[in-house]
Coordinates of C-alpha atoms in Angstrom, one line a residue:
X1 CA 3.5 -48.7 35.8
X2 CA 6.9 -49.6 34.7
X3 CA 10.3 -49.3 37.0
X4 CA 11.3 -45.8 34.7
X5 CA 7.8 -44.5 34.5
X6 CA 7.5 -44.4 38.2
X7 CA 11.1 -43.0 39.0
X8 CA 10.0 -39.8 36.5
X9 CA 6.3 -39.5 38.2
X10 CA 7.9 -39.5 42.0
X11 CA 10.3 -36.9 40.4
X12 CA 7.6 -34.9 39.0
X13 CA 5.7 -35.1 42.0
X14 CA 8.7 -33.5 43.6
X15 CA 9.2 -30.8 41.3
X16 CA 6.0 -29.1 42.3
X17 CA 7.5 -28.6 45.7
X18 CA 4.5 -30.5 47.5
X19 CA 5.9 -32.9 49.4
X20 CA 5.3 -33.0 53.3
X21 CA 7.7 -36.6 54.1
X22 CA 8.7 -39.1 52.5
X23 CA 10.2 -42.4 54.1
X24 CA 12.2 -44.8 52.2
X25 CA 12.9 -48.3 53.4
X26 CA 13.1 -52.0 53.3
X27 CA 16.6 -52.6 52.1
X28 CA 17.4 -54.8 49.4
X29 CA 20.5 -56.2 51.4
X30 CA 20.0 -57.6 54.7
X31 CA 23.7 -56.6 55.2
X32 CA 22.9 -52.8 54.5
X33 CA 24.0 -51.0 57.2
X34 CA 21.5 -48.1 56.4
X35 CA 18.0 -48.7 57.3
X36 CA 16.1 -46.1 55.9
X37 CA 16.1 -42.3 54.6
X38 CA 13.9 -39.8 55.5
X39 CA 12.6 -36.9 52.9
X40 CA 11.7 -33.5 53.9
X41 CA 11.1 -29.8 52.1
X42 CA 13.2 -27.2 54.1
X43 CA 14.3 -24.1 53.2
X44 CA 18.0 -22.7 53.5
X45 CA 18.6 -19.0 52.5
X46 CA 15.5 -18.9 50.4
X47 CA 16.7 -22.1 48.5
X48 CA 14.2 -25.2 48.1
X49 CA 16.0 -28.3 49.3
X50 CA 15.2 -32.3 50.2
X51 CA 16.6 -32.9 53.5
X52 CA 17.9 -36.7 53.4
X53 CA 18.0 -38.2 56.6
X54 CA 20.3 -41.5 56.7
X55 CA 18.9 -43.7 59.7
X56 CA 21.7 -46.4 60.5
X57 CA 21.2 -48.9 63.5
X58 CA 23.3 -46.1 65.9
X59 CA 24.0 -43.2 63.8
X60 CA 21.8 -40.5 61.9
X61 CA 23.5 -38.4 59.1
X62 CA 21.9 -35.5 57.1
X63 CA 22.6 -34.2 53.7
X64 CA 20.6 -31.5 52.5
X65 CA 20.4 -31.2 48.4
X66 CA 19.0 -28.7 46.3
X67 CA 16.3 -30.0 44.2
X68 CA 17.2 -29.6 40.9
X69 CA 20.6 -32.3 42.2
X70 CA 18.0 -34.9 43.8
X71 CA 18.1 -37.3 40.6
X72 CA 21.4 -38.8 40.9
X73 CA 20.3 -39.8 44.7
X74 CA 17.1 -40.7 43.8
X75 CA 18.5 -43.3 41.3
X76 CA 20.9 -44.6 44.4
X77 CA 18.3 -44.7 47.0
X78 CA 16.4 -46.9 44.7
X79 CA 19.3 -49.2 43.9
X80 CA 19.3 -49.6 47.8
X81 CA 15.5 -49.9 48.9
X82 CA 12.3 -51.5 48.1
X83 CA 9.6 -49.7 49.5
X84 CA 8.4 -45.8 49.7
X85 CA 5.9 -44.1 51.2
X86 CA 5.1 -40.0 50.7
X87 CA 2.8 -37.7 51.7
X88 CA 2.3 -34.8 49.6
X89 CA 0.2 -32.1 49.8
X90 CA -3.0 -33.4 47.9
X91 CA -2.2 -37.3 48.2
X92 CA -0.1 -39.8 49.8
X93 CA 1.2 -42.6 47.8
X94 CA 3.1 -46.2 48.6
X95 CA 5.3 -47.6 46.1
X96 CA 6.3 -51.4 46.6
X97 CA 9.1 -52.7 44.5
X98 CA 9.9 -56.8 43.8
X99 CA 13.7 -58.1 43.4
X100 CA 13.0 -57.5 39.7
X101 CA 11.9 -54.1 40.1
X102 CA 8.3 -54.6 39.3
X103 CA 6.0 -51.4 40.7
X104 CA 3.0 -51.4 43.0
X105 CA 1.9 -47.8 43.3
X106 CA -0.9 -46.4 45.4
X107 CA -2.0 -43.5 45.7
X108 CA -4.8 -42.2 48.0
X109 CA -6.2 -38.6 47.1
X110 CA -6.6 -35.9 50.0
X111 CA -10.1 -34.7 49.7
X112 CA -8.5 -31.2 51.0
X113 CA -5.3 -29.7 49.9
X114 CA -2.7 -30.0 52.2
X115 CA -0.6 -27.0 52.8
X116 CA 2.9 -27.6 52.9
X117 CA 5.0 -24.6 55.3
X118 CA 8.3 -23.9 55.0
X119 CA 7.9 -21.5 57.2
X120 CA 8.3 -24.8 60.1
X121 CA 11.0 -26.2 58.3
X122 CA 13.1 -22.9 59.0
X123 CA 12.7 -23.8 62.5
X124 CA 15.8 -24.3 64.6
X125 CA 17.6 -27.2 62.8
X126 CA 19.2 -29.0 65.9
X127 CA 22.0 -31.7 65.4
X128 CA 20.1 -33.6 67.8
X129 CA 16.8 -33.7 66.2
X130 CA 13.4 -32.9 68.4
X131 CA 11.7 -35.6 66.6
X132 CA 14.2 -38.5 66.5
X133 CA 14.1 -40.8 70.0
X134 CA 18.1 -41.1 71.5
X135 CA 18.5 -43.5 73.8
X136 CA 20.3 -41.7 76.1
X137 CA 17.9 -38.8 76.0
X138 CA 14.9 -41.0 77.0
X139 CA 16.9 -43.0 80.0
X140 CA 17.9 -39.4 80.9
X141 CA 14.1 -38.6 81.1
X142 CA 14.3 -35.8 78.3
X143 CA 12.5 -37.9 76.1
X144 CA 9.3 -39.9 76.1
X145 CA 9.5 -43.8 74.6
X146 CA 8.9 -42.8 71.4
X147 CA 11.0 -39.8 71.0
X148 CA 9.1 -36.5 71.8
X149 CA 10.7 -34.0 74.0
X150 CA 8.9 -33.8 77.5
X151 CA 7.4 -30.2 77.9
X152 CA 9.4 -29.4 80.9
X153 CA 12.5 -30.8 79.8
X154 CA 12.8 -28.7 76.8
X155 CA 15.4 -26.0 78.0
X156 CA 17.1 -28.8 78.7
X157 CA 16.9 -30.0 75.3
X158 CA 18.4 -27.0 74.1
X159 CA 21.1 -26.8 76.3
X160 CA 22.4 -30.2 74.9
X161 CA 22.4 -29.1 71.9
X162 CA 24.0 -25.9 72.6
X163 CA 26.7 -27.8 73.6
X164 CA 26.4 -30.6 70.8
X165 CA 27.4 -27.5 68.2
X166 CA 30.2 -26.6 70.6
X167 CA 31.5 -30.0 70.4
X168 CA 30.8 -30.1 66.5
X169 CA 32.7 -27.4 66.0
X170 CA 36.2 -28.8 67.7
X171 CA 36.0 -31.4 65.6
X172 CA 39.0 -30.1 63.8
X173 CA 41.1 -29.8 66.7
X174 CA 40.8 -33.7 67.9
X175 CA 43.0 -36.3 66.2
X176 CA 42.0 -38.6 64.0
X177 CA 44.8 -41.0 63.8
X178 CA 44.2 -42.3 67.8
X179 CA 41.7 -42.7 70.7
X180 CA 41.0 -39.3 71.7
X181 CA 40.8 -39.0 75.9
X182 CA 38.3 -36.7 77.0
X183 CA 37.8 -35.8 80.8
X184 CA 34.5 -33.7 82.7
X185 CA 35.1 -32.0 85.2
X186 CA 32.1 -32.0 87.8
X187 CA 30.0 -34.0 85.6
X188 CA 27.1 -34.1 88.1
X189 CA 23.7 -35.8 86.5
X190 CA 25.9 -35.7 83.5
X191 CA 23.2 -34.7 80.4
X192 CA 25.9 -33.2 78.6
X193 CA 28.5 -35.9 79.1
X194 CA 26.4 -38.0 77.4
X195 CA 25.7 -36.0 74.9
X196 CA 29.1 -35.4 74.3
X197 CA 29.4 -39.7 74.3
X198 CA 26.9 -40.1 71.7
X199 CA 27.6 -37.5 69.4
X200 CA 31.1 -38.2 69.2
X201 CA 30.9 -42.0 69.4
X202 CA 27.5 -42.8 67.8
X203 CA 27.0 -40.3 65.6
X204 CA 30.6 -39.2 64.2
X205 CA 32.0 -42.4 64.9
X206 CA 34.9 -41.1 67.0
X207 CA 37.3 -43.3 68.9
X208 CA 37.1 -41.6 72.2
X209 CA 37.5 -42.4 75.8
X210 CA 35.8 -40.2 78.3
X211 CA 35.6 -39.8 81.9
X212 CA 33.2 -38.0 84.1
X213 CA 34.0 -36.9 87.8
X214 CA 32.2 -36.1 90.0
X215 CA 32.3 -35.7 94.1
X216 CA 28.7 -36.8 94.8
X217 CA 28.6 -40.8 95.1
X218 CA 25.4 -41.8 94.3
X219 CA 25.1 -39.5 91.2
X220 CA 28.6 -41.2 90.2
X221 CA 26.8 -44.8 90.3
X222 CA 23.6 -43.6 88.9
X223 CA 25.5 -42.6 85.8
X224 CA 27.5 -45.7 85.5
X225 CA 24.3 -47.8 85.6
X226 CA 22.7 -46.0 82.7
X227 CA 26.5 -46.1 80.7
X228 CA 26.0 -49.8 81.3
X229 CA 22.5 -50.2 80.5
X230 CA 23.4 -48.0 76.9
X231 CA 26.6 -50.0 76.3
X232 CA 28.5 -47.1 76.5
X233 CA 31.5 -49.0 76.4
X234 CA 34.0 -46.2 76.8
X235 CA 32.4 -43.8 79.0
X236 CA 33.1 -44.2 83.0
X237 CA 32.2 -42.2 86.1
X238 CA 34.6 -41.7 89.2
X239 CA 33.8 -40.2 92.4
X240 CA 36.9 -37.6 92.7
X241 CA 38.1 -34.0 93.3
X242 CA 39.5 -32.1 90.3
X243 CA 42.4 -30.9 92.8
X244 CA 43.2 -34.9 93.5
X245 CA 42.7 -36.2 90.1
X246 CA 46.6 -37.4 88.5
X247 CA 45.5 -40.4 86.7
X248 CA 46.4 -38.9 83.3
X249 CA 49.7 -37.5 81.4
X250 CA 47.9 -36.1 78.2
X251 CA 44.4 -35.4 77.7
X252 CA 42.7 -34.1 74.5
X253 CA 39.7 -32.4 75.6
X254 CA 38.7 -31.0 78.8
X255 CA 34.7 -29.9 79.9
X256 CA 34.6 -28.1 83.3
X257 CA 30.3 -27.4 83.8
X258 CA 29.7 -25.2 86.5
X259 CA 33.2 -25.6 88.8
X260 CA 32.7 -23.4 91.8
X261 CA 35.1 -20.4 92.2
X262 CA 38.6 -21.5 91.7
X263 CA 37.7 -25.4 90.9
X264 CA 36.9 -23.7 87.4
X265 CA 40.8 -22.4 87.3
X266 CA 42.2 -26.0 88.8
X267 CA 40.3 -27.2 86.0
X268 CA 41.9 -25.1 83.2
X269 CA 45.2 -25.0 84.5
X270 CA 45.1 -28.8 84.8
X271 CA 44.1 -28.9 81.0
X272 CA 46.7 -26.7 80.0
X273 CA 49.3 -28.5 81.5
X274 CA 47.9 -31.8 79.8
X275 CA 48.6 -30.0 76.4
X276 CA 44.5 -30.6 76.0
X277 CA 43.4 -28.8 72.4
X278 CA 40.0 -28.4 73.1
X279 CA 38.9 -26.6 76.5
X280 CA 34.8 -25.9 76.9
X281 CA 34.5 -24.3 80.7
X282 CA 31.0 -23.0 82.5
X283 CA 32.2 -21.3 85.2
X284 CA 30.2 -20.7 88.6
X285 CA 30.3 -18.4 91.8
X286 CA 33.2 -16.3 90.5
X287 CA 34.3 -15.2 94.4
X288 CA 38.1 -15.1 94.3
X289 CA 38.4 -11.8 92.4
X290 CA 35.4 -10.1 94.1
X291 CA 37.2 -10.8 97.5
X292 CA 40.3 -8.7 95.5
X293 CA 38.7 -5.8 94.3
X294 CA 40.3 -2.9 95.6
X295 CA 39.9 -0.1 92.7
X296 CA 39.3 3.2 94.2
X297 CA 38.1 4.1 90.4
X298 CA 35.3 1.7 90.3
X299 CA 34.2 2.5 93.8
X300 CA 31.0 4.6 92.6
X301 CA 30.2 1.0 90.4
X302 CA 31.5 -1.7 93.0
X303 CA 30.1 0.1 96.5
X304 CA 27.1 -1.7 95.1
X305 CA 26.8 -5.4 96.2
X306 CA 24.8 -6.8 93.4
X307 CA 27.1 -4.6 90.9
X308 CA 30.2 -5.9 92.4
X309 CA 29.5 -9.2 92.5
X310 CA 28.4 -8.9 88.4
X311 CA 31.7 -6.9 87.4
X312 CA 34.1 -9.8 89.2
X313 CA 32.2 -12.6 87.7
X314 CA 32.5 -11.3 84.2
X315 CA 36.1 -9.9 85.2
X316 CA 37.2 -13.2 86.3
X317 CA 35.8 -14.8 83.2
X318 CA 37.8 -12.2 81.0
X319 CA 41.0 -12.9 82.9
X320 CA 40.6 -16.4 82.5
X321 CA 40.3 -16.0 79.0
X322 CA 43.4 -13.7 78.2
X323 CA 45.5 -15.7 80.2
X324 CA 44.6 -19.2 78.0
X325 CA 45.2 -16.5 74.9
X326 CA 48.8 -15.7 76.7
X327 CA 49.6 -19.6 76.9
X328 CA 49.0 -20.7 73.2
X329 CA 44.8 -21.2 73.1
X330 CA 42.3 -19.0 70.5
X331 CA 39.6 -18.5 73.3
X332 CA 36.5 -17.1 73.2
X333 CA 33.5 -15.9 75.4
X334 CA 30.4 -17.4 74.0
X335 CA 26.7 -17.6 75.2
X336 CA 25.6 -20.6 76.9
X337 CA 22.1 -21.8 77.2
X338 CA 21.3 -22.2 81.4
X339 CA 18.3 -24.3 81.9
X340 CA 18.0 -22.5 85.6
X341 CA 17.9 -19.3 83.6
X342 CA 20.8 -18.1 85.6
X343 CA 23.0 -15.5 84.5
X344 CA 26.0 -18.1 84.7
X345 CA 25.7 -18.7 80.9
X346 CA 29.0 -17.7 79.8
X347 CA 31.4 -20.5 78.0
X348 CA 34.8 -20.2 77.7
X349 CA 36.1 -21.7 74.4
X350 CA 39.3 -22.3 73.8
X351 CA 41.5 -24.5 71.2
X352 CA 45.0 -24.9 71.3
X353 CA 46.9 -23.2 68.2
X354 CA 50.6 -22.3 70.1
X355 CA 50.6 -18.8 69.0
X356 CA 53.2 -16.9 71.0
X357 CA 51.1 -13.8 72.4
X358 CA 52.4 -10.3 71.9
X359 CA 54.8 -8.0 74.0
X360 CA 51.5 -5.6 74.2
X361 CA 48.7 -8.3 75.3
X362 CA 50.9 -9.4 77.9
X363 CA 51.1 -5.9 78.5
X364 CA 47.8 -4.9 78.7
X365 CA 46.6 -8.3 80.8
X366 CA 49.4 -7.0 83.3
X367 CA 47.5 -3.5 83.5
X368 CA 44.2 -4.9 84.0
X369 CA 45.0 -7.1 86.6
X370 CA 46.9 -4.5 88.5
X371 CA 44.2 -1.8 88.0
X372 CA 41.9 -4.2 89.9
X373 CA 45.0 -5.4 92.7
X374 CA 44.1 -8.5 91.6
X375 CA 46.2 -12.0 92.0
X376 CA 44.1 -14.6 89.6
X377 CA 44.7 -18.1 90.7
X378 CA 45.0 -19.1 87.5
X379 CA 47.6 -16.4 86.9
X380 CA 50.1 -18.3 89.8
X381 CA 48.5 -21.6 88.2
X382 CA 50.2 -20.9 85.1
X383 CA 53.2 -18.8 85.9
X384 CA 55.8 -21.0 84.9
X385 CA 54.3 -21.2 81.1
X386 CA 53.5 -17.0 81.8
X387 CA 57.4 -16.7 82.1
X388 CA 58.2 -18.5 78.5

């Protein structure tokens, strides 16, 4: 079999839609940063496609190609690599190419045809793949050494991926021509801080500097050790309180996860005053409004402690979102997966657009807080901007 026949025969096998998985490897040039490419069939919106996973030294990239458009990509791959190993429904083939493209083709027929179940490929397509080893997830105990997600950590893996989706959605609002400054208030064990750094720095190649801030000295020391072990040179963790952190004049992204009560408001106010383009906040323990509520029209509902607490939490986050909108942010309240399965799973996502609020928006906000007899902490913190 010559080189052209090999190309045509492999494409003919692909056209039968019987591919299970293929790996293309052995770069022709040692200097090639692309180490291997994996192929697998997926179905997106009813269309059969080949997903290419490009594996670099520290970066993974994905591309989905309709089957009819795969030929051009096939040619480019063969220009770069010399080995193909592919599993099809009825056979496994191994192709080895010499420097001059002499072909060695080996095929092992399967005694029983293997069913290619595309429903498996319709599962959630995570930005961080469940079958790919990530050094930071291994180091944090979410994955085993061979890259399998631990059963007891699967909720955490889903939470991390949900957070990475929010980061990915935010990319358009981040600067491209300079280093991006990111602060994470209340970083704790820092699963999501490490995920943020990995995705932006390793996967996307952004120039970033990230600081995680938390009060627990032992946790901070452990996070710094992990960052050093992973060679995450632009990631640091500091012991400190949100209210006492005055080291910045401008920040591009502020993350605050489960900062308790008005600590969330402190972080949001700092983010606004620093001119943050992106704010991601998961609030916690919203007690302030609960203490202030004094609206007889709500007594039928808030006479019950449980209902009062839940209403106060929801109203607090609605107020926070509206205040951010009033000072120029496009703000949404979104569901966020929480690994402890608590109701504290609302994420405030705000992108700065500079859009001026209308008089109607301000009137509606004032009427709402007046109805509740509330004076929110964040409103006081942003009073100067709200007066403009």
